[in-house]
Amino acid sequence: SMAPVVSTKSKKTLSKTGVKNIVLVDGVRTPFLQSGTTYADLMPHDLARTALQGLLNRTGIPKDAVDYIIYGTVIQEVKTSNVAREAALGAGFSDRIPAHTVTMACISSNQAMTTAVGMIAAGQCDAVVAGGVEFMSDVPIRHSRKMRKTMLSLNKAKTLGARLALLGSIRPAHLAPELPAVAEFSTEETMGHSADRLAAAFGVSRREQDEYALRSHSLAKRAQDEGLLSDVVGFKVPGKDIVSKDNGIRPSSMEQMAKLKPAFVKPHGTVTAANSSYLTDGASAVLIMSEEKALALGYKPKAYLRDFVYVSQDPKDQLLLGPSYATPKVLERSGLKLADIDVFEFHEAFAGQILSNLKAMDSDWFAKTYMGRTSKVGSPPLDKFNLWGGSLSLGHPFGATGCRLVTTVAHRLKKEGGQYGLVAACAAGGQGHAMVIEAYPQ
Amino acid sequence: MVTRAVAALSRFTIRARCILFAGPSSRHISVASSIMARSHVNCEIKGDVAVIRISDPNSKVNTLSLQMQKEMTEVMDEVWGNSAIKCVVMISSKPGCFIAGADINMIQACKSTEEVTRLSQEGQKIFEKIEKSPKPIVAAINGSCLGGGLEFAIACQYRVATKSKTTVLGTPEVMLGLLPGAGGTQRLPKMIGLPNAFDMMLTGRNIRADKAKKMGLVHQLVDTLGPGLKSPEERTIEYLEEVAIDCARGIVNKKLALTKEMNMMQKIQDHVMSYSFVQNRIYSTVEKKVLKQTKGLYPAPMKIIECVKAGMEQGPDAGYLAESQNFGKLAMTPESKALVGLYHGQVACKKNRFGVPEKEVKTLAILGAGLIGAGIAQVTVEKSINTILKDITEEALNQGQHQVYKGLNDKTKKKSITSFERDSILSNLTGQLDYSGFEKADMVIEAVFEDLAIKHKVLKEVEAVIPPNCVFASNTAALAIKDIAAASKRPEKVVGMHYFSPVDKMQLLEIITTDKTSKDTTASAVALGLKQGKVVIVVGDGPGFYTTRCLAPMLAEAVRVLQEGVDPKKLDSLTTGFGFPVGAATLADKLGIDVAAHMAENLGKAFGSRFGGGNLELLKTMVAKGFKGRKSGKGFYVYQSGLKDINPELKEIVESYNMMPTPAVSSDSDVQYRLISRFVNEAVLCLQEGILTNPVEGDIGAVFGLGFPPFLGGPFRFVDNFGADKLVEKMKTFEEVFGNQFTPCQLLLDHAKDPSRKFHRLIH
């Protein structure tokens, strides 16, 4: 393969002497479905298992050639808290492959991938499967703390009298269940509410948000229709039909979208169901290797995974600004400029969040006042940005989105003939992540 | 130690922060984007909406000064006259303040009841026009909306408020001995119902935005914003304005209803409240409660009830008239003047007259995890200062740490902080048994036993481990600081910090400096106290400093009164009847009889027979019998399962120290003046001797530390109002019977001789 003859890039390649090249061999995902639809009766590890099997099929890697498996997830099913292990066993991987599960909100599978990169770079492993899964059709709803305490005491009660006394102590208040909320523990604010405040802070209008959401759905629809979403593997759901497509893509009209009432800040808020990502079921998986190993096994890698950063900031007022902080930092690490990036894939939690980040990145004042930088990094041009749709339209299974972003960058680089791609995402807790990906020479 | 009990004394606190007072402060120049150049009020016309922005260029806060009222009237006339304008948004361009109230100087400048009444009537007229405005007016509230500011807001057709912590709504007038005099007593009951309106107007408490929404005081809430393309504060105000403009247009287009849909419960409640016998029942309940709490010593609350009643029963004309007339009357009462004086004093004691210390306290170490030590720890960690709490036993340390946790957790229960904030605040606290980390301390406060030898021991231990610039502060109620400092290698770094228990509730901090204490050390102690939210007085070193020294003679007199056959309940009712929040006997029990005896003995030695009166042996006998007060379950009273009754065994002890009362000086009133005059004389003597720098700190210390009746304004304001000559006359009568305990000090005599001499600048 040959490098382009004339390069306008700051760097010809991000390869560094003495640093192992780490590659993405391939990546797959289950179709992302709105929660409560076809996957409703499954369990999280079923989705993860399907993604793993899809990866096995796609890459044809022997079931014992993998050194390690890592999965990211956010809302844990208590029965399968190490979902990586349960899914790996179920997918038919050798039971000799250790597996662990990581969690870092919406960047959990990013964390799974970078953990894999770290293990390979450290010489611990040569081939690692990383992935993510989220299953919002069934979440752990708990008894109230009072009830749990009573029930636990019940286990220890020795006499019938003691048991009856405990049962008699149950009051209606005990029966109120505890639902998991998409809310910050530290601030008790739901993410949607924070997104609405963020949009207001950056002066992002309702119309801008609806327009952006419409763009996301339209681009996703086109990508789906044109068969560009090749990372999707079909899933034969037991007792149901084969699922082969994401089902949340729904390009609407501005008029229809304008009719919706604000979902979080009432009555004057701007974030609605139509310009937010929705609760999604889905799983993803990628195969990561050292370049040497990949070549030795006869693979043609899709991309190099290069520099990455994690950032964190105030979980109250800057909850969703992770990409603004992470982007300049990762570019600096790799010695690239924003203009060097051919493909941008940003996680779309809310249209208002994306537009706020774009404005923050385009503001010298914000860069100086809050990021301690001398100037702005600049706003990614929209003609390179999330061209195959994003979390708003494709869906956002919290723990699985990161792998989708990375695989999409690799596919788009190939399709569009670009060299460098950038993934960025925000996450609950006021955290963020960005990674630079380099196309594997053709 | 003395401090422990005095605590309960000062339950009456002046909560208002920036109530009615326009203080001299920095100049803000308002950005004039208006079509009309005015200094306080500007108006921008955005299509069919007039946005009226308020900002007093001469102050940090907006007040309804004469200038503000004049410009507002002009602007409103223009708005009403301009047919292109359909609706109005009223907003402040000052961060953290909508309108903090009427200008108190404007009221103080009035010389007669009639003049103040006229002020009130003018205010009523302006707000009536606002209320009847044919173009809807939306008040957009961010920051304090108090007193006249609230009355302005509730005259508008619609209210939108930010959820900012600085956004508070309230009618604090009662705390200054006044009433809401610009329609507040008439509009509030109709808007939020009688019970809520009385609660607001009679307590003067601040209502947070979320509560205000629930009460129906505001219609809509707006979130505060974080960083964007402008500063959070600036953008939040802009956002508030945008939302308010939408509301104003919504009202014009009839998309937004002015009256809230009521649920069934509210409808029933409203219906029930409409019966006059229900209303009468409320009036009488509230009146009873007020009388019980104020003992009839504070005129404002009863006048508030009177105004509300007049409006509800005889209609608005009678109501507004009663309001303006009573406002005029109240403004001229000595009670109001005393309370206003305390407010000014409190503002003065929130400033550091010793300047900015060279080094800010970032790490504080506290020795002794008892009530006081843990209390100091709590108010310190709350301000994000690293705090080391050290004791010598694990048990004591555990108890202290639990006290801090409990103090914060109670706030969580009251929802003033979240459980996360509680944990994050607690992370500033380190509990330990050794001196590790003291090498990083900027200040050490010791709160160990009141024993000079122990204090010397810890001083030496601490000085061996702290850095050279570290301040050593001693929390003591009675030991002279110079005696403690005698063991120090660096006496210029030693200072006294006398906290009052419970530290998280009591506002006063008495700082004691010796001749050797450096100015920077004092500045550092004051700065920390202010950061902890305290009202700070700085006094000279001497036995009992200022507060303990004033309290001791009064308690000695109380003992004599008991010896004369007055029982503790009667003694308590005499003291509370005079305006103290806690009676003298109950106070002694809370303080600890042993502590009181110890204090009386020490100060008796220092000051001689002037501190005599009651027989110290009476207290000692009680201590010997285990009657150490509240903490031991028995003192003057017996405390059992939350009840208190006179200690039946007390009678026998008192009888053995029986004294024959002299009828000429033993009427109820005589007893009250015997108690108060010894307190006041000692306070004046402290000023005469230079223990106090000024009368203001004397008044603040007595009211906030010892519960001196707030409506009297403190011992110095009391002398000014009561008349030094009259007080001296009374004391001389007592002196003839009891001797030198009632000999007026020279400064008091000087004031008695020359009626023009006053401790405070005269307020008309």
mmCIF file of N, CA and C in Angstrom, chain A residues 46-89:
data_model
loop_
_atom_site.group_PDB
_atom_site.id
_atom_site.type_symbol
_atom_site.label_atom_id
_atom_site.label_comp_id
_atom_site.label_asym_id
_atom_site.label_seq_id
_atom_site.Cartn_x
_atom_site.Cartn_y
_atom_site.Cartn_z
ATOM 1 N N ASP A 46 -27.520 -11.641 26.332
ATOM 2 C CA ASP A 46 -27.959 -12.185 25.037
ATOM 3 C C ASP A 46 -27.520 -11.260 23.904
ATOM 4 N N LEU A 47 -27.677 -9.956 24.148
ATOM 5 C CA LEU A 47 -27.273 -8.982 23.128
ATOM 6 C C LEU A 47 -25.764 -9.011 22.946
ATOM 7 N N ALA A 48 -25.037 -9.037 24.083
ATOM 8 C CA ALA A 48 -23.577 -9.039 24.020
ATOM 9 C C ALA A 48 -23.091 -10.303 23.316
ATOM 10 N N ARG A 49 -23.747 -11.400 23.627
ATOM 11 C CA ARG A 49 -23.414 -12.688 23.023
ATOM 12 C C ARG A 49 -23.566 -12.619 21.493
ATOM 13 N N THR A 50 -24.665 -12.002 21.068
ATOM 14 C CA THR A 50 -24.927 -11.884 19.637
ATOM 15 C C THR A 50 -23.839 -11.053 18.952
ATOM 16 N N ALA A 51 -23.449 -9.966 19.599
ATOM 17 C CA ALA A 51 -22.390 -9.130 19.021
ATOM 18 C C ALA A 51 -21.092 -9.927 18.934
ATOM 19 N N LEU A 52 -20.784 -10.699 19.980
ATOM 20 C CA LEU A 52 -19.546 -11.485 19.989
ATOM 21 C C LEU A 52 -19.565 -12.545 18.887
ATOM 22 N N GLN A 53 -20.717 -13.201 18.764
ATOM 23 C CA GLN A 53 -20.823 -14.221 17.708
ATOM 24 C C GLN A 53 -20.699 -13.584 16.335
ATOM 25 N N GLY A 54 -21.293 -12.412 16.212
ATOM 26 C CA GLY A 54 -21.203 -11.687 14.944
ATOM 27 C C GLY A 54 -19.753 -11.368 14.611
ATOM 28 N N LEU A 55 -19.002 -10.997 15.635
ATOM 29 C CA LEU A 55 -17.586 -10.668 15.430
ATOM 30 C C LEU A 55 -16.797 -11.922 15.034
ATOM 31 N N LEU A 56 -17.149 -13.052 15.706
ATOM 32 C CA LEU A 56 -16.494 -14.321 15.374
ATOM 33 C C LEU A 56 -16.746 -14.673 13.905
ATOM 34 N N ASN A 57 -18.008 -14.543 13.530
ATOM 35 C CA ASN A 57 -18.366 -14.873 12.148
ATOM 36 C C ASN A 57 -17.670 -13.952 11.157
ATOM 37 N N ARG A 58 -17.732 -12.655 11.466
ATOM 38 C CA ARG A 58 -17.203 -11.661 10.532
ATOM 39 C C ARG A 58 -15.701 -11.814 10.349
ATOM 40 N N THR A 59 -14.990 -12.059 11.461
ATOM 41 C CA THR A 59 -13.522 -12.087 11.380
ATOM 42 C C THR A 59 -12.992 -13.498 11.190
ATOM 43 N N GLY A 60 -13.823 -14.483 11.568
ATOM 44 C CA GLY A 60 -13.383 -15.867 11.471
ATOM 45 C C GLY A 60 -12.236 -16.197 12.405
ATOM 46 N N ILE A 61 -12.083 -15.413 13.434
ATOM 47 C CA ILE A 61 -10.978 -15.671 14.377
ATOM 48 C C ILE A 61 -11.275 -16.938 15.164
ATOM 49 N N PRO A 62 -10.268 -17.782 15.365
ATOM 50 C CA PRO A 62 -10.483 -18.990 16.160
ATOM 51 C C PRO A 62 -10.916 -18.622 17.577
ATOM 52 N N LYS A 63 -11.771 -19.463 18.177
ATOM 53 C CA LYS A 63 -12.369 -19.132 19.463
ATOM 54 C C LYS A 63 -11.374 -19.109 20.616
ATOM 55 N N ASP A 64 -10.159 -19.571 20.392
ATOM 56 C CA ASP A 64 -9.164 -19.511 21.470
ATOM 57 C C ASP A 64 -8.006 -18.586 21.135
ATOM 58 N N ALA A 65 -8.143 -17.813 20.036
ATOM 59 C CA ALA A 65 -7.024 -16.940 19.641
ATOM 60 C C ALA A 65 -7.084 -15.583 20.315
ATOM 61 N N VAL A 66 -8.122 -15.372 21.070
ATOM 62 C CA VAL A 66 -8.274 -14.091 21.759
ATOM 63 C C VAL A 66 -7.695 -14.223 23.167
ATOM 64 N N ASP A 67 -6.951 -13.196 23.611
ATOM 65 C CA ASP A 67 -6.318 -13.280 24.929
ATOM 66 C C ASP A 67 -7.216 -12.774 26.060
ATOM 67 N N TYR A 68 -8.139 -11.896 25.708
ATOM 68 C CA TYR A 68 -8.880 -11.236 26.781
ATOM 69 C C TYR A 68 -10.161 -10.622 26.203
ATOM 70 N N ILE A 69 -11.211 -10.521 27.033
ATOM 71 C CA ILE A 69 -12.468 -9.904 26.583
ATOM 72 C C ILE A 69 -12.912 -8.862 27.616
ATOM 73 N N ILE A 70 -13.232 -7.677 27.109
ATOM 74 C CA ILE A 70 -13.659 -6.588 28.013
ATOM 75 C C ILE A 70 -14.964 -5.993 27.487
ATOM 76 N N TYR A 71 -15.919 -5.822 28.374
ATOM 77 C CA TYR A 71 -17.181 -5.209 27.976
ATOM 78 C C TYR A 71 -17.493 -3.992 28.832
ATOM 79 N N GLY A 72 -18.143 -3.032 28.213
ATOM 80 C CA GLY A 72 -18.612 -1.864 28.954
ATOM 81 C C GLY A 72 -20.119 -1.915 29.092
ATOM 82 N N THR A 73 -20.616 -1.515 30.232
ATOM 83 C CA THR A 73 -22.068 -1.429 30.415
ATOM 84 C C THR A 73 -22.365 -0.403 31.491
ATOM 85 N N VAL A 74 -23.590 0.122 31.499
ATOM 86 C CA VAL A 74 -23.913 1.170 32.482
ATOM 87 C C VAL A 74 -24.892 0.647 33.531
ATOM 88 N N ILE A 75 -26.098 0.300 33.099
ATOM 89 C CA ILE A 75 -27.065 -0.214 34.067
ATOM 90 C C ILE A 75 -26.871 -1.720 34.133
ATOM 91 N N GLN A 76 -26.391 -2.199 35.248
ATOM 92 C CA GLN A 76 -26.041 -3.613 35.318
ATOM 93 C C GLN A 76 -27.205 -4.485 35.719
ATOM 94 N N GLU A 77 -27.367 -5.580 34.997
ATOM 95 C CA GLU A 77 -28.273 -6.642 35.418
ATOM 96 C C GLU A 77 -27.538 -7.356 36.551
ATOM 97 N N VAL A 78 -28.189 -7.419 37.735
ATOM 98 C CA VAL A 78 -27.462 -7.944 38.896
ATOM 99 C C VAL A 78 -27.060 -9.404 38.738
ATOM 100 N N LYS A 79 -27.834 -10.177 37.954
ATOM 101 C CA LYS A 79 -27.497 -11.597 37.794
ATOM 102 C C LYS A 79 -26.256 -11.795 36.948
ATOM 103 N N THR A 80 -25.964 -10.826 36.091
ATOM 104 C CA THR A 80 -24.814 -10.974 35.196
ATOM 105 C C THR A 80 -23.915 -9.752 35.336
ATOM 106 N N SER A 81 -23.525 -9.466 36.578
ATOM 107 C CA SER A 81 -22.820 -8.198 36.777
ATOM 108 C C SER A 81 -21.500 -8.165 36.001
ATOM 109 N N ASN A 82 -20.846 -9.338 35.838
ATOM 110 C CA ASN A 82 -19.694 -9.356 34.923
ATOM 111 C C ASN A 82 -20.199 -9.879 33.581
ATOM 112 N N VAL A 83 -20.926 -9.013 32.885
ATOM 113 C CA VAL A 83 -21.620 -9.436 31.669
ATOM 114 C C VAL A 83 -20.632 -9.904 30.599
ATOM 115 N N ALA A 84 -19.406 -9.399 30.649
ATOM 116 C CA ALA A 84 -18.383 -9.799 29.673
ATOM 117 C C ALA A 84 -18.157 -11.303 29.730
ATOM 118 N N ARG A 85 -18.050 -11.821 30.936
ATOM 119 C CA ARG A 85 -17.775 -13.249 31.104
ATOM 120 C C ARG A 85 -18.963 -14.101 30.658
ATOM 121 N N GLU A 86 -20.185 -13.711 31.080
ATOM 122 C CA GLU A 86 -21.368 -14.493 30.738
ATOM 123 C C GLU A 86 -21.557 -14.529 29.220
ATOM 124 N N ALA A 87 -21.356 -13.374 28.597
ATOM 125 C CA ALA A 87 -21.557 -13.297 27.147
ATOM 126 C C ALA A 87 -20.501 -14.106 26.411
ATOM 127 N N ALA A 88 -19.255 -14.039 26.884
ATOM 128 C CA ALA A 88 -18.166 -14.752 26.220
ATOM 129 C C ALA A 88 -18.401 -16.255 26.263
ATOM 130 N N LEU A 89 -18.810 -16.725 27.444
ATOM 131 C CA LEU A 89 -19.086 -18.159 27.577
ATOM 132 C C LEU A 89 -20.217 -18.559 26.647
#
